[in-house]
Coordinates of C-alpha atoms in Angstrom, one line a residue:
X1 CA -3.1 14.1 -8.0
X2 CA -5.4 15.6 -5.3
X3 CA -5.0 19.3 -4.1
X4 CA -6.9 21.1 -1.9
X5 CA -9.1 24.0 -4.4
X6 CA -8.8 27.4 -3.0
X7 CA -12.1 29.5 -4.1
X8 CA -10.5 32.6 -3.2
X9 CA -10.3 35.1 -6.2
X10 CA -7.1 36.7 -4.6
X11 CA -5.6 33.8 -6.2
X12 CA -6.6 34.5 -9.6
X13 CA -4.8 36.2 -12.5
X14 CA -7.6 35.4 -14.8
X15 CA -11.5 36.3 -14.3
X16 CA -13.8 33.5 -14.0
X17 CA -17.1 33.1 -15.5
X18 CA -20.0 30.7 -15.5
X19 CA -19.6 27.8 -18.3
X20 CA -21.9 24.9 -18.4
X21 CA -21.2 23.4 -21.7
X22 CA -20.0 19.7 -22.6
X23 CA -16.2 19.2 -22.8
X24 CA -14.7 16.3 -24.8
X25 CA -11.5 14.9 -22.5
X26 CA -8.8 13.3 -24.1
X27 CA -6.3 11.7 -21.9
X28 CA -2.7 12.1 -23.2
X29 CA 0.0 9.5 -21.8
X30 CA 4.0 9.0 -22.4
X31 CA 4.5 7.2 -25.7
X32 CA 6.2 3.8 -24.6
X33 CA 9.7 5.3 -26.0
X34 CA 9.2 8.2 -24.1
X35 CA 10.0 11.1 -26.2
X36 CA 6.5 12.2 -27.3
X37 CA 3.0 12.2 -26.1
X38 CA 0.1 10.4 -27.2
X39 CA -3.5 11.5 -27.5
X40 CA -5.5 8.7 -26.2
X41 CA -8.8 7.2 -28.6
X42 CA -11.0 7.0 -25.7
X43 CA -12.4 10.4 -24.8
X44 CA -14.8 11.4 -21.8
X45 CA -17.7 14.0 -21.8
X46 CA -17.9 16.2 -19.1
X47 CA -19.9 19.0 -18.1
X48 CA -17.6 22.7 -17.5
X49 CA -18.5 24.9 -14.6
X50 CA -16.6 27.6 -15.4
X51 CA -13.7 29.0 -17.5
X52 CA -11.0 31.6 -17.4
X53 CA -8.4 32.4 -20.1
X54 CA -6.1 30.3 -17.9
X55 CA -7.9 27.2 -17.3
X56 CA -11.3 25.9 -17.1
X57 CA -13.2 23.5 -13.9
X58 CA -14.9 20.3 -15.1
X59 CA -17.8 18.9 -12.2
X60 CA -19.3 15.1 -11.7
X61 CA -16.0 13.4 -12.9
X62 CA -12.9 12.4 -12.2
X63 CA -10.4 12.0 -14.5
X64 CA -7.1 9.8 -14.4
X65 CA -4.1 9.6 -16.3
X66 CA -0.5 8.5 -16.2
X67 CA 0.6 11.9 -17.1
X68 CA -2.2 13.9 -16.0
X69 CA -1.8 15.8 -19.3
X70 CA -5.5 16.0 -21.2
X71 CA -6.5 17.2 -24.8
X72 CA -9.8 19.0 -24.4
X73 CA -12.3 20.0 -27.2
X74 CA -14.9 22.8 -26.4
X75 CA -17.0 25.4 -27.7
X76 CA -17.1 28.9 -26.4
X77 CA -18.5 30.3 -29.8
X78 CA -21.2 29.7 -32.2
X79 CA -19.2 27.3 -34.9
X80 CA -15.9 27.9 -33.0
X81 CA -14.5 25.2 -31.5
X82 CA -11.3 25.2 -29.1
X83 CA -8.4 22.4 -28.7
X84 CA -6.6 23.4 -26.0
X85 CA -4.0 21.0 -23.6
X86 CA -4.0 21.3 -20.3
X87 CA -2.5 19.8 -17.1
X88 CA -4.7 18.6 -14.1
X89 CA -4.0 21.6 -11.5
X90 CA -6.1 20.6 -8.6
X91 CA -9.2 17.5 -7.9
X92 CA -11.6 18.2 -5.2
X93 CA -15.3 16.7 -4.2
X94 CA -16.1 15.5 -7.3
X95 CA -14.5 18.4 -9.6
X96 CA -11.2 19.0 -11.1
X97 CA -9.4 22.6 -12.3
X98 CA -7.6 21.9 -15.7
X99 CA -5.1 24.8 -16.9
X100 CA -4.2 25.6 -20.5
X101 CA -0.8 24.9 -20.9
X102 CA -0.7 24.9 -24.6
X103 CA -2.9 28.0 -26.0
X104 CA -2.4 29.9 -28.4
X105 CA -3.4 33.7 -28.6
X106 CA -6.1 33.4 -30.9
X107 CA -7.9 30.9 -28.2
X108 CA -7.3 33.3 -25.2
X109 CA -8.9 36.2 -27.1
X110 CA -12.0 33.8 -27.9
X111 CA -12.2 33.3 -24.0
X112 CA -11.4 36.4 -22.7
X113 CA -14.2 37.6 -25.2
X114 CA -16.8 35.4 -23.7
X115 CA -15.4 35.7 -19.8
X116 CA -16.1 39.4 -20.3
X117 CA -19.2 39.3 -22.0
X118 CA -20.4 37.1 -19.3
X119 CA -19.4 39.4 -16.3

């Protein structure tokens, strides 16, 4: 899936702020009967560039998937890890935007907490 990224914050519901922290990918695809979803075994690193309580932007990769569902594994606070799904949103020159599609209220508070400590 390849969309054009519009930078424009008139777009935005969620602030944006500055994230360069590693991000452990896990590709999730159709089981082959089709009724649930399978975390993959074979996760990618990849650098953030930023993060939003909606969604985060991962640079220098591109990532591929049957589903274009992903598992991702990150941490915004000391000793506080996130697990978050998400659902590729948009790929462009060498970047792709990711939003959260299963998050829980506990994990948007974390990130809203650190979005506006960063601002």
């Amino acid at each position: 899936m390849s969309a054009k990224h519009d930078s424009g914050s008139e777009r935005r519901k969620y602030k944006r702020a500055h994230f360069d922290t590693p991000v452990t990918v896990h590709p999730v695809v159709e089981s082959k009967s089709g009724n649930v979803f399978e975390v993959q075994d074979k996760p990618l690193t990849v650098n953030s560039v930023d993060l939003s309580e909606g969604g985060i932007r991962l640079g220098g990769q591109s990532l591929s998937s049957k589903s274009n569902i992903y598992k991702l594994n990150f941490q915004v606070q000391k000793n506080r890890m996130v697990d978050v799904y998400s659902k590729l949103a948009w790929a462009a020159e060498g970047m792709v935007g990711l939003q959260f599609i299963v998050a829980d209220e506990e994990m948007r508070k974390m990130i809203r907490g650190y979005v506006d400590k960063s601002l």
